[in-house]
Short mmCIF file of C-alpha atoms in Angstrom, two decimals:
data_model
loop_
_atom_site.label_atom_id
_atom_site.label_comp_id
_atom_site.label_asym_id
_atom_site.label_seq_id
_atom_site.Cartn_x
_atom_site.Cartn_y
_atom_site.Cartn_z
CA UNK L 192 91.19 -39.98 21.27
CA UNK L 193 90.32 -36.54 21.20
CA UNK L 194 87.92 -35.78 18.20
CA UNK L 195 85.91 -33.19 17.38
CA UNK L 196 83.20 -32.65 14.75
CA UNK L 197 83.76 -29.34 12.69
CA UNK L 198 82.18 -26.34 12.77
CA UNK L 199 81.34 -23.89 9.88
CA UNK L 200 82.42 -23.67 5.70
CA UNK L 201 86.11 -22.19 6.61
CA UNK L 202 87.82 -25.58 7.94
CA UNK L 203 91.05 -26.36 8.95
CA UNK L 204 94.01 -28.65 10.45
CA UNK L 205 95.77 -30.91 10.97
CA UNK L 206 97.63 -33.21 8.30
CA UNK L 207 96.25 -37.11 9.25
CA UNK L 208 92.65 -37.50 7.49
CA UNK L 209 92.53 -40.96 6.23
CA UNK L 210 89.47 -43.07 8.60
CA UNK L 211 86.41 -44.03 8.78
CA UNK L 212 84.55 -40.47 10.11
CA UNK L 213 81.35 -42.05 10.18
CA UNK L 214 82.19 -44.97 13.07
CA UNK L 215 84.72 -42.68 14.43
CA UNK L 216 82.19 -39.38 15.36
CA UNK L 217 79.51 -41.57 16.02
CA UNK L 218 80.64 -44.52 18.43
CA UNK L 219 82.57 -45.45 21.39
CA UNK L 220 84.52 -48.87 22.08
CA UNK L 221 82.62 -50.71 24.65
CA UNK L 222 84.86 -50.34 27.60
CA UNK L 223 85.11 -46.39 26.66
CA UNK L 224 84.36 -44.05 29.92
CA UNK L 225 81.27 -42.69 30.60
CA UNK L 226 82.58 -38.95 30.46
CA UNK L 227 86.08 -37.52 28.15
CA UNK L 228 85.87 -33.44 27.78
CA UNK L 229 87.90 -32.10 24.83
CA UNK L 230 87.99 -29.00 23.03
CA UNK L 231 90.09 -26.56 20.96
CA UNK L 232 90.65 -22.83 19.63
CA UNK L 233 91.41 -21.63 16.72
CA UNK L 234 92.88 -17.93 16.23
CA UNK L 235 92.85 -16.94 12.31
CA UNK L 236 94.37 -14.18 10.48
CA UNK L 237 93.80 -13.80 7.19
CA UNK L 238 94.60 -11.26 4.32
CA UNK L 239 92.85 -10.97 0.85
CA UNK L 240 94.94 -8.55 -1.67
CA UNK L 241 92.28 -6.83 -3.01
CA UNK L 242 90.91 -3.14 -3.86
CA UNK L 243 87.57 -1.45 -3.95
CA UNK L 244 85.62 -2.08 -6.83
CA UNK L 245 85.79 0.44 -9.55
CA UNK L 246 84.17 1.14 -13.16
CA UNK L 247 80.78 -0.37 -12.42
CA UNK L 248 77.91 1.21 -14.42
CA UNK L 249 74.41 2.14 -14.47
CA UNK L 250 72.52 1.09 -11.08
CA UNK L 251 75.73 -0.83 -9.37
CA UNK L 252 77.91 2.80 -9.79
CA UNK L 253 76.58 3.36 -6.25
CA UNK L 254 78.80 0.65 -5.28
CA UNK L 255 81.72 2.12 -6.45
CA UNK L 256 84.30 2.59 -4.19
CA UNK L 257 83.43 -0.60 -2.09
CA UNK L 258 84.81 -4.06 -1.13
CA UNK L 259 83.00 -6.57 -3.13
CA UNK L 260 81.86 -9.18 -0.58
CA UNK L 261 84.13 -11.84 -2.37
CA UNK L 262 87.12 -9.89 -0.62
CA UNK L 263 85.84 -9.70 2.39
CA UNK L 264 85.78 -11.81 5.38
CA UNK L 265 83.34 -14.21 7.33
CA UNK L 266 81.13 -13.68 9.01
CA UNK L 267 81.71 -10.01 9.62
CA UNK L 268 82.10 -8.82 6.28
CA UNK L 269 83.68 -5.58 7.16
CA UNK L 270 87.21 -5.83 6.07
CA UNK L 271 89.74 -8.05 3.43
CA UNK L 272 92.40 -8.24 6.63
CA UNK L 273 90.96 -9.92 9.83
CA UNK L 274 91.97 -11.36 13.01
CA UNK L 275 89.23 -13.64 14.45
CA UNK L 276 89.04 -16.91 16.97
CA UNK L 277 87.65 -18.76 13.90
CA UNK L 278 86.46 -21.81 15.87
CA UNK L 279 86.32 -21.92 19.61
CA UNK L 280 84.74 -25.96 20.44
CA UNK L 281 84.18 -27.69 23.55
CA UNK L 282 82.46 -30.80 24.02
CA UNK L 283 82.07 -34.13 25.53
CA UNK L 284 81.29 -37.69 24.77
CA UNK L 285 81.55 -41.07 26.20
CA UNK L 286 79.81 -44.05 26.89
CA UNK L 287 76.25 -44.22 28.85
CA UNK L 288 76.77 -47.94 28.49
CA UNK L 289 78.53 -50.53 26.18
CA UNK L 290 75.31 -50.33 23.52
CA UNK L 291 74.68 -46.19 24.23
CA UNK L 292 77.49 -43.27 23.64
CA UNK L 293 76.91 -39.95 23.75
CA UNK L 294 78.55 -36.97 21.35
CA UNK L 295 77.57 -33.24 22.65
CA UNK L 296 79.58 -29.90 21.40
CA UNK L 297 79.46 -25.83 21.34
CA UNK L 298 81.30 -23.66 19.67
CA UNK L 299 81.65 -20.10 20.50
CA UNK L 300 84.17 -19.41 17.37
CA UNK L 301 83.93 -16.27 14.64
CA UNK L 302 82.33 -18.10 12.05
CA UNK L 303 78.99 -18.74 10.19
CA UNK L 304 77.54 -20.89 12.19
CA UNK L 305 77.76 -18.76 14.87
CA UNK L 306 76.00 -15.90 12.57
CA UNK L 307 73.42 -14.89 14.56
CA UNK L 308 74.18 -16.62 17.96
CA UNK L 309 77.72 -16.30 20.34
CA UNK L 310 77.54 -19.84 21.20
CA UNK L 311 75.86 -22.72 18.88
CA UNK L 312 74.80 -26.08 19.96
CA UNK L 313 76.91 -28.07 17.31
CA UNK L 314 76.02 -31.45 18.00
CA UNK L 315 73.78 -33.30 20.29
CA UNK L 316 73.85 -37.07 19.41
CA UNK L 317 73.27 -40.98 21.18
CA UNK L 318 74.28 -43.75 19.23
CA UNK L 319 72.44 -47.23 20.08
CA UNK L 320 74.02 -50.13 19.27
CA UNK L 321 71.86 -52.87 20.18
CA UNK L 322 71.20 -54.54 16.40
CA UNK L 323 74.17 -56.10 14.92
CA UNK L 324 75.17 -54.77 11.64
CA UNK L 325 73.08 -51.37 12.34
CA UNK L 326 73.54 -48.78 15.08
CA UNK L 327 71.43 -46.19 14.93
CA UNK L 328 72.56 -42.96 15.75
CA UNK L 329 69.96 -39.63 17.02
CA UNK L 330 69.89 -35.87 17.07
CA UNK L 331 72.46 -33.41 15.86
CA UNK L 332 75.28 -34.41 13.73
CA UNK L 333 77.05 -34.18 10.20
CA UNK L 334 75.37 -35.59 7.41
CA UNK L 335 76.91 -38.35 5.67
CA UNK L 336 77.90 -36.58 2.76
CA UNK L 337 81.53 -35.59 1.13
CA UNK L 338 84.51 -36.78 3.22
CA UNK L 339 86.18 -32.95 3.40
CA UNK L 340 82.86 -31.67 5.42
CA UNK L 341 82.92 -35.03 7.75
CA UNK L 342 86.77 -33.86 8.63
CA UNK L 343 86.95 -33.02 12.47
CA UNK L 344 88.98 -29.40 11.65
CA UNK L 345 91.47 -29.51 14.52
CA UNK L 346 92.56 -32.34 13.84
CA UNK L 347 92.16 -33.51 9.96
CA UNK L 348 91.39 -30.71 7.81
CA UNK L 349 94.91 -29.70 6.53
CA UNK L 350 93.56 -26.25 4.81
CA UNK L 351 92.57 -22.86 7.07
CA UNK L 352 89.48 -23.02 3.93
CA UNK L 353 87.18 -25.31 2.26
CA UNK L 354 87.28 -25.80 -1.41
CA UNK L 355 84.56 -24.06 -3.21
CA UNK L 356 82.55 -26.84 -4.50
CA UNK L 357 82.37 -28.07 -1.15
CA UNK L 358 81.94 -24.78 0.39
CA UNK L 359 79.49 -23.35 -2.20
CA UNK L 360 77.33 -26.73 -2.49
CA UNK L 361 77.23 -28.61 1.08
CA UNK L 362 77.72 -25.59 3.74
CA UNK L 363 73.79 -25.23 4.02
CA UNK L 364 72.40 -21.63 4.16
CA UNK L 365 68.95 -21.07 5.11
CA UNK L 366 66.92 -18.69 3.65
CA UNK L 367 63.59 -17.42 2.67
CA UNK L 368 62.59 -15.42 -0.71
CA UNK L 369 62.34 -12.04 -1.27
CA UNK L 370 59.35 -11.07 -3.02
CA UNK L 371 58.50 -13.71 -6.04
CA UNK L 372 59.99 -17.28 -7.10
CA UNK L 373 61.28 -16.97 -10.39
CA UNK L 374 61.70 -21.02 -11.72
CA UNK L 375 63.51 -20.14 -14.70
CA UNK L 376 66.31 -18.12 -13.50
CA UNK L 377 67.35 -15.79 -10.51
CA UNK L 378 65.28 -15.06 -7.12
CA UNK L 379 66.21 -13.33 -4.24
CA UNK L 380 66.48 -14.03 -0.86
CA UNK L 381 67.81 -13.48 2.66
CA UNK L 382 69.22 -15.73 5.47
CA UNK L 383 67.23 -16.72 8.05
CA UNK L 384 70.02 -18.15 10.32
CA UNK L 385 73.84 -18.77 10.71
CA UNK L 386 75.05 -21.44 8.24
CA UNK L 387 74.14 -25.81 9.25
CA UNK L 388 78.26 -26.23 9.16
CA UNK L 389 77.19 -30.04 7.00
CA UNK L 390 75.08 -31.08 10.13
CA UNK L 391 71.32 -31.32 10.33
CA UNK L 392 68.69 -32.59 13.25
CA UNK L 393 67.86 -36.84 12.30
CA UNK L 394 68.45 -40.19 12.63
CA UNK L 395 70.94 -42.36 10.70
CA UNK L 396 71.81 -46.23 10.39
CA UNK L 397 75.22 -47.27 10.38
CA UNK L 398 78.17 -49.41 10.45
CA UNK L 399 81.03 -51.09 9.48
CA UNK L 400 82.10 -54.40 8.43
CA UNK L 401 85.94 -55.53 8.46
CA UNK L 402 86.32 -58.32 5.94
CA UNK L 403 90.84 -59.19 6.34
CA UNK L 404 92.44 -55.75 5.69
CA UNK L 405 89.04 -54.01 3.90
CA UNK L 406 86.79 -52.45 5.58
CA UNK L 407 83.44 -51.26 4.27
CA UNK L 408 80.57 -49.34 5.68
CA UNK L 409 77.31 -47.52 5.10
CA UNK L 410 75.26 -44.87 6.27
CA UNK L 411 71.55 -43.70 5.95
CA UNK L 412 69.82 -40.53 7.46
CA UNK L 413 66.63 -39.20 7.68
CA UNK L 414 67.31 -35.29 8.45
CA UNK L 415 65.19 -32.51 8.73
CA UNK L 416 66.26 -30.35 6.00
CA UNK L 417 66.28 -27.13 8.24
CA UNK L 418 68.40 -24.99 10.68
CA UNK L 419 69.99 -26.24 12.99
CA UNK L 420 68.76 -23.92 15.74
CA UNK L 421 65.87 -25.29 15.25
CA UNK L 422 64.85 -29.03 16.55
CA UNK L 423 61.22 -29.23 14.53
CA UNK L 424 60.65 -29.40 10.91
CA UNK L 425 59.38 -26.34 9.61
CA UNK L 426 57.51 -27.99 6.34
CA UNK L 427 57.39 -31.40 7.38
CA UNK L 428 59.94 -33.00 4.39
CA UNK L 429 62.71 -35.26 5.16
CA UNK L 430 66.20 -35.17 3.65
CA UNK L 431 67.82 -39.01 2.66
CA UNK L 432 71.52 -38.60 2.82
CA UNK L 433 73.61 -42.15 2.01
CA UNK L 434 76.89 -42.92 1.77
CA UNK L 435 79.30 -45.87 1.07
CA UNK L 436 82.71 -46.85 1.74
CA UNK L 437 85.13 -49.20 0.83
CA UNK L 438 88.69 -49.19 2.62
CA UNK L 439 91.71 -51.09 2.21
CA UNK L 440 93.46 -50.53 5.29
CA UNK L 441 97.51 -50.29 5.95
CA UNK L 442 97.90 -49.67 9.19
CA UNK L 443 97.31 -47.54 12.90
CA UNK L 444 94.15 -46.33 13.77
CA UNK L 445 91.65 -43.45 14.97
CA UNK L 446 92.49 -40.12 12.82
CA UNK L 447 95.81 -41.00 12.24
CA UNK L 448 94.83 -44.67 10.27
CA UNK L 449 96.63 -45.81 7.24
CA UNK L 450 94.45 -46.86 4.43
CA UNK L 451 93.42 -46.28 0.52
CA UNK L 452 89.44 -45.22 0.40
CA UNK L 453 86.45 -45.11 -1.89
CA UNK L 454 83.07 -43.31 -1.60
CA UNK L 455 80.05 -42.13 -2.68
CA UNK L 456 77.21 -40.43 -0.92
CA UNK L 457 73.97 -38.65 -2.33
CA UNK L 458 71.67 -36.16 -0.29
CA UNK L 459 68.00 -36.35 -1.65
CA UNK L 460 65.84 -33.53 -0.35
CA UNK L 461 63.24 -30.40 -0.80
CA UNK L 462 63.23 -26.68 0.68
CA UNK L 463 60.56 -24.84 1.03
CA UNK L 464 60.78 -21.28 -0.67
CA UNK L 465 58.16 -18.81 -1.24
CA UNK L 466 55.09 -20.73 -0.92
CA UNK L 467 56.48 -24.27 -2.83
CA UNK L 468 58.91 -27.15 -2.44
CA UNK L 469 61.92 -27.52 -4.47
CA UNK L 470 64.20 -30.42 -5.22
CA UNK L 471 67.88 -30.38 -3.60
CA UNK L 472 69.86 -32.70 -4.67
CA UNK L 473 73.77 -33.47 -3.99
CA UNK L 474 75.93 -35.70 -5.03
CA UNK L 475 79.33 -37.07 -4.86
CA UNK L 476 82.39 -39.43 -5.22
CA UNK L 477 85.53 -39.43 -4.22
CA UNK L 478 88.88 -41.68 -3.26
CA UNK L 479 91.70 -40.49 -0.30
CA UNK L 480 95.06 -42.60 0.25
CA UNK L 481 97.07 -41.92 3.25
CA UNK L 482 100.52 -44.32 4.26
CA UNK L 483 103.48 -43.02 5.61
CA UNK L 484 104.57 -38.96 4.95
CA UNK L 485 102.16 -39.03 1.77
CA UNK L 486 98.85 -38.13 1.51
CA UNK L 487 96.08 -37.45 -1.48
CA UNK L 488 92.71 -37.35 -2.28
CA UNK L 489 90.16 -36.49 -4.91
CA UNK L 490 86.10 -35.88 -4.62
CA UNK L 491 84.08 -34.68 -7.58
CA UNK L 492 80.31 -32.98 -6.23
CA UNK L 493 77.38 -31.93 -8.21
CA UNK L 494 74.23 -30.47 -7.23
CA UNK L 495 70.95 -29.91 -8.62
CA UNK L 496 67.36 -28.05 -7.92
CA UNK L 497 67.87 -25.39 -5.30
CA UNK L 498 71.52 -23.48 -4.92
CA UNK L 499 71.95 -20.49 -2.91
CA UNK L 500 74.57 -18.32 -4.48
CA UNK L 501 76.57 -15.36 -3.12
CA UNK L 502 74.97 -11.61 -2.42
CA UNK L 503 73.57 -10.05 -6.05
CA UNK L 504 75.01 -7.18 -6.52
CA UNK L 505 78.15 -8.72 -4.21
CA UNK L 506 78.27 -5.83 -1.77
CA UNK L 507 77.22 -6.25 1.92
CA UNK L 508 73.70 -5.48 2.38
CA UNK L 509 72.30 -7.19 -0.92
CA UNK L 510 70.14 -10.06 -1.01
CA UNK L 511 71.32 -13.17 -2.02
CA UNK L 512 70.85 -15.13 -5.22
CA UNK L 513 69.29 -18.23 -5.24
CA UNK L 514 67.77 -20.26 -8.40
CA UNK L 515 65.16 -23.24 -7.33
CA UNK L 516 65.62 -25.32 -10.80
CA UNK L 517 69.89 -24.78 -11.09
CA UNK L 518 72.48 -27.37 -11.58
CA UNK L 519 76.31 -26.83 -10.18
CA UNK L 520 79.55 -29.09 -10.06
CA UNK L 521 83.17 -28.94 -9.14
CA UNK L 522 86.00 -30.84 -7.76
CA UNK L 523 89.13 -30.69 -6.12
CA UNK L 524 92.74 -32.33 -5.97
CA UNK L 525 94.83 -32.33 -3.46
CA UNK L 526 97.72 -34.00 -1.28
CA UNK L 527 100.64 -33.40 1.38
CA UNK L 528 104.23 -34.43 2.19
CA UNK L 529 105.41 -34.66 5.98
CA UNK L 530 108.90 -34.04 4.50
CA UNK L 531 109.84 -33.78 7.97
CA UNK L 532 109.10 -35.14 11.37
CA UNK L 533 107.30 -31.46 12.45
CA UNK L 534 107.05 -29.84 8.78
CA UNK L 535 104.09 -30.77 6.34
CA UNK L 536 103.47 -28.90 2.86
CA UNK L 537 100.56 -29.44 0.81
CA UNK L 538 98.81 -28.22 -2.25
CA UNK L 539 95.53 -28.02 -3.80
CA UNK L 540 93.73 -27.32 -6.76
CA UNK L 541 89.29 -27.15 -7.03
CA UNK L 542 87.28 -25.89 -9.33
CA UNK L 543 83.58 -24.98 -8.88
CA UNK L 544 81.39 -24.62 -12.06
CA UNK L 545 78.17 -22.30 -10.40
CA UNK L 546 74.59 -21.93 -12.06
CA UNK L 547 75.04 -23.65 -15.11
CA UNK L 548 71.46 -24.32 -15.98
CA UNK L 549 71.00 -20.24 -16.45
CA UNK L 550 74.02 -19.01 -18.80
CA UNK L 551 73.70 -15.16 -17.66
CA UNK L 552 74.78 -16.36 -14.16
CA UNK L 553 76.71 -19.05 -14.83
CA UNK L 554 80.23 -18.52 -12.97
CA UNK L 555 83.20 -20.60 -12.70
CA UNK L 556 85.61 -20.81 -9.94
CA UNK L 557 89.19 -21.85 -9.55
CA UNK L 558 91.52 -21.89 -6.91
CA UNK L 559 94.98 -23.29 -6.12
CA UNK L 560 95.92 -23.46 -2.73
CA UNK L 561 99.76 -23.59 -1.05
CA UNK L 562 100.37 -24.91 2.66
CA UNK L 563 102.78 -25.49 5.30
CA UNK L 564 101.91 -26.77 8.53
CA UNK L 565 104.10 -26.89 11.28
CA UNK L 566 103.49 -29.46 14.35
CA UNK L 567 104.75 -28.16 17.86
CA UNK L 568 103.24 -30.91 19.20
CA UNK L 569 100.59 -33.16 19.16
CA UNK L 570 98.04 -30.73 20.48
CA UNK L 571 99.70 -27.69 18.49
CA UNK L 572 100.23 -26.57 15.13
CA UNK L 573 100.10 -23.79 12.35
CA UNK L 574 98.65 -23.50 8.99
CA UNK L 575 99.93 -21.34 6.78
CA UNK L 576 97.68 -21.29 3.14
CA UNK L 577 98.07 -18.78 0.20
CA UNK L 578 95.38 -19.17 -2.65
CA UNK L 579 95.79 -17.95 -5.96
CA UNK L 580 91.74 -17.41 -6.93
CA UNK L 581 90.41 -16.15 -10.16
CA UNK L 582 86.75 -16.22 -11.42
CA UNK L 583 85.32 -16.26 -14.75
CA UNK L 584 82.25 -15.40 -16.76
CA UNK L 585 81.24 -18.14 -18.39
CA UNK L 586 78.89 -16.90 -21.20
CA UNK L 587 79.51 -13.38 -21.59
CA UNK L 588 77.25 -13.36 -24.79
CA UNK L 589 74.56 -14.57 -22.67
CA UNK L 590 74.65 -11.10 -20.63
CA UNK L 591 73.36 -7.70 -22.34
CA UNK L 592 75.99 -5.52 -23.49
CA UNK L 593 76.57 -2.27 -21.83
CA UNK L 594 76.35 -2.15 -18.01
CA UNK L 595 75.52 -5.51 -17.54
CA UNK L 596 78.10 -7.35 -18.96
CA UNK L 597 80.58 -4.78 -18.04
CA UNK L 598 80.07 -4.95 -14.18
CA UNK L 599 80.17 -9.03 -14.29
CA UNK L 600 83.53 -8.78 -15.78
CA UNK L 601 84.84 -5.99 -13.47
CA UNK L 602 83.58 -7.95 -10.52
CA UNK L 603 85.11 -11.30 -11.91
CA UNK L 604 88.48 -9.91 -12.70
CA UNK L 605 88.42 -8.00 -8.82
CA UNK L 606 88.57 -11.34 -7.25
CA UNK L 607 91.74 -11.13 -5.04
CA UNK L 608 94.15 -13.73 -3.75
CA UNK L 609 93.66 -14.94 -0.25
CA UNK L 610 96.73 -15.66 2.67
CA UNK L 611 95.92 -17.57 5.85
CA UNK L 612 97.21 -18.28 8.88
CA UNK L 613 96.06 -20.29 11.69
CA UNK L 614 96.87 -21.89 14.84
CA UNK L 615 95.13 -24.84 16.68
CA UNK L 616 95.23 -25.93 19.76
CA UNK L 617 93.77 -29.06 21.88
CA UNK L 618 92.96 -29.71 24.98
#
C-alpha cells in the first residue's frame, strides 16, 4: 500500500478516493514492516488563456499592461504558461511495533508549500495505539478537516487543481499585517512562509469502529495554528479540528475501497494579527459514493473570522487582503466514469462565495472543470483538466463609481480559462 499524504492547494490524481483517510494515513496493520519507502513526481504543464490587463484607472493604471496574478501561475507567478515538477514526495512509514507506526515525508515539488524552502518536511507523525477505541496520533500531519484536502494526490485526487472553496478556505497562508488592523473591512498583509498544504504541528485521537458493513469513525486534534516550518507555537492558542464519519461499505479496501460516505468536520481556532487574536473558524459537510466505474461526491465549506484573500491590487508584488471579522462559503460537485479499463473522464462544478460580510469586496467564484485520465499502469497515469472560470462582482453598487468600480469589473471579467496537464508517477 503505497500512500502518500498531499502536498500543497494545487492537488491531483488518481481516480479511486472513496476510504477512510483518517485510519488509512495514520496507522499500520499490526504485522506491517518496520520500514516501506515510497514516493512520487509529478511534472505539470499548465496554460491559462489570458491577456494583460487593460483599462484600469486612477492609481491601478500603473498596472496596465500586466498579468493579473489570477492568470498566473504558482508559486512563481511569472507567467500564464508553465512547466513545473508540481510535487516531488518521498517518504517512509512502517511499524516501530504492533501499538507504534511511524509516517515521515519531503517534498521537493514547485509548489506553495515549498515557497520559501527547496525541500519541506511534510509530515513527521507516530501513532500509539495502546487504548482501545482511541489511538493517538503526534507531530506533523493533515488536519481532519474536508475529505478533498485529506486526498493523498498521487493516488486519489482525480483533478491537477483544488476547487476554490477548498483552495481559498483550508490551504492555510500565514501572514502578518501590514501597518493597522482594520475590524470592519480590509487589512493588509504579507506571507510569512510557504502555504501549511491542510497540515499543522498536534496531536489527534482517533479511530474507527466497524459495526456489519458500516463503519464509523472520529477524529479530534489539538494543532498549533501556525507554520509548519515551525514546531513551537508562536502565540500560545490551540486549534480544535473534529471530524465524523459514517460509511456503508461495498467492497475492497485501502484507496481503492468501495463504499457510500458521510461527514462533517469543524476547525475552531484564533490567529494572531497585528497585536490581537482573531476567531477562525471552518466548517464543513459532505457525502462521496464510490462502487464499480462510478464515482461522486459533494462537500459544502464555510468559514468565518479571519480569511486571507488574494494580492489587492492582484498584480505580483502587492500585499495581500485579509479581513479578521469576514464570513465565506462555497461548494463543489463532482464525479467520474472509468468508461474503460485504462480511460476515466470526470467533471466538476464549485462555487466559492468570498468576503461576504464586507459587500465592496465581496467576490464570487465559479468554475467547471473537464477531465480525462488515462492509467498506463498502476503506478502511471495522466490528467488532463480544462476549467472554464469566471468571477463576479457581487455588489457593484457597494463600490464607488468611477475608478473603483471600473477596475473590479475589468479585473473580474480578465479572469481566463485554465488547461492542465499532468503526469504521476509511483515508486
Amino acid at each position: 500500500m503505497r500512500v502518500v499524504i498531499g502536498l500543497l492547494a494545487l492537488v491531483a490524481s488518481a481516480s479511486a478516493q472513496a476510504t477512510n483517510w483518517l485510519q488509512l494515513q495514520g496507522n499500520e496493520a499490526p504485522d506491517a514492516p518496520a520500514f516501506r519507502y515510497f514516493g512520487f513526481v509529478q511534472p505539470t504543464y499548465t496554460h491559462i488563456d489570458a491577456r494583460p490587463v487593460t483599462k484600469l484607472q486612477g492609481a491601478a493604471a500603473v498596472h496596465n499592461g500586466k498579468y493579473s496574478a489570477l492568470n498566473l501561475n504558482w508559486p512563481n507567478l511569472e507567467s500564464p504558461q508553465q512547466f513545473q515538477i508540481l510535487r516531488a514526495g518521498l517518504g517512509a512509514r512502517g511499524g516501530l511495533t504492533d501499538e507504534i507506526n511511524y509516517f515521515v515525508a519531503l517534498d521537493a515539488g514547485q509548489n506553495g508549500t515549498t515557497y520559501y524552502s527547496d525541500v519541506m518536511l511534510t509530515d513527521a507523525s507516530l501513532t500509539f495505539s495502546f487504548i482501545p477505541g482511541a489511538r493517538m496520533r503526534a507531530g506533523l500531519f493533515k488536519l481532519p478537516t474536508g475529505e478533498e484536502a485529506l486526498q493523498a494526490v498521487n493516488v486519489s485526487a482525480p483533478y491537477v487543481y483544488n476547487s476554490n472553496a477548498v483552495l481559498y478556505l483550508l490551504v492555510g497562508l500565514p501572514v502578518q499585517a501590514n501597518g493597522a488592523v482594520n475590524p470592519a473591512g480590509a487589512s493588509f498583509a504579507s506571507l510569512t512562509s510557504g502555504f501549511s498544504g491542510y497540515r499543522d504541528w498536534g496531536v489527534q485521537v482517533f479511530d474507527t469502529f466497524n459495526r456489519g458493513q458500516w463503519e464509523y469513525s472520529y477524529a479530534a486534534m489539538l494543532s498549533n495554528g501556525d507554520s509548519i516550518d515551525r514546531l513551537h507555537d508562536s502565540d500560545g492558542r490551540k486549534d480544535l479540528t473534529l471530524r465524523f464519519q459514517a460509511s456503508y461499505l461495498l467492497g475492497g479496501k485501502g484507496p481503492n475501497r468501495e463504499d457510500f460516505s458521510a461527514y462533517v468536520w469543524r476547525q475552531d481556532g484564533s490567529r494572531l494579527f497585528g497585536t490581537q487574536q482573531y476567531a477562525l473558524v471552518r466548517e464543513g459537510v459532505g457525502l462521496k459514493y464510490l462502487q464499480g466505474n462510478y464515482r461522486a461526491s459533494a462537500e459544502y465549506l464555510r468559514a468565518a473570522g479571519m480569511i486571507v484573500g488574494g494580492q489587492t491590487p492582484p498584480f505580483v508584488g502587492q500585499p495581500f487582503v485579509v479581513g479578521v471579522n469576514e464570513k465565506a462559503g462555497g461548494w463543489y460537485l463532482e464525479g467520474g466514469w472509468r468508461f474503460l479499463p485504462q480511460w476515466e473522464v470526470d467533471l466538476r462544478y464549485d462555487y466559492l462565495d468570498f468576503m461576504k460580510q464586507t459587500l465592496a469586496n465581496e467576490r464570487e467564484f465559479a468554475t467547471t472543470t473537464l477531465g480525462l485520465q488515462y492509467f498506463v499502469n498502476p503506478a502511471t497515469h495522466v490528467i488532463f483538466n480544462y476549467e472554464w472560470r469566471a468571477m463576479k462582482v457581487s455588489n457593484p453598487a457597494a463600490i464607488a463609481a468611477g475608478a473603483s468600480l471600473n477596475n473590479a469589473q475589468t479585473i473580474a471579467a480578465n479572469l481566463g480559462d485554465r488547461a492542465s496537464a499532468q503526469l504521476t508517477w509511483s515508486f
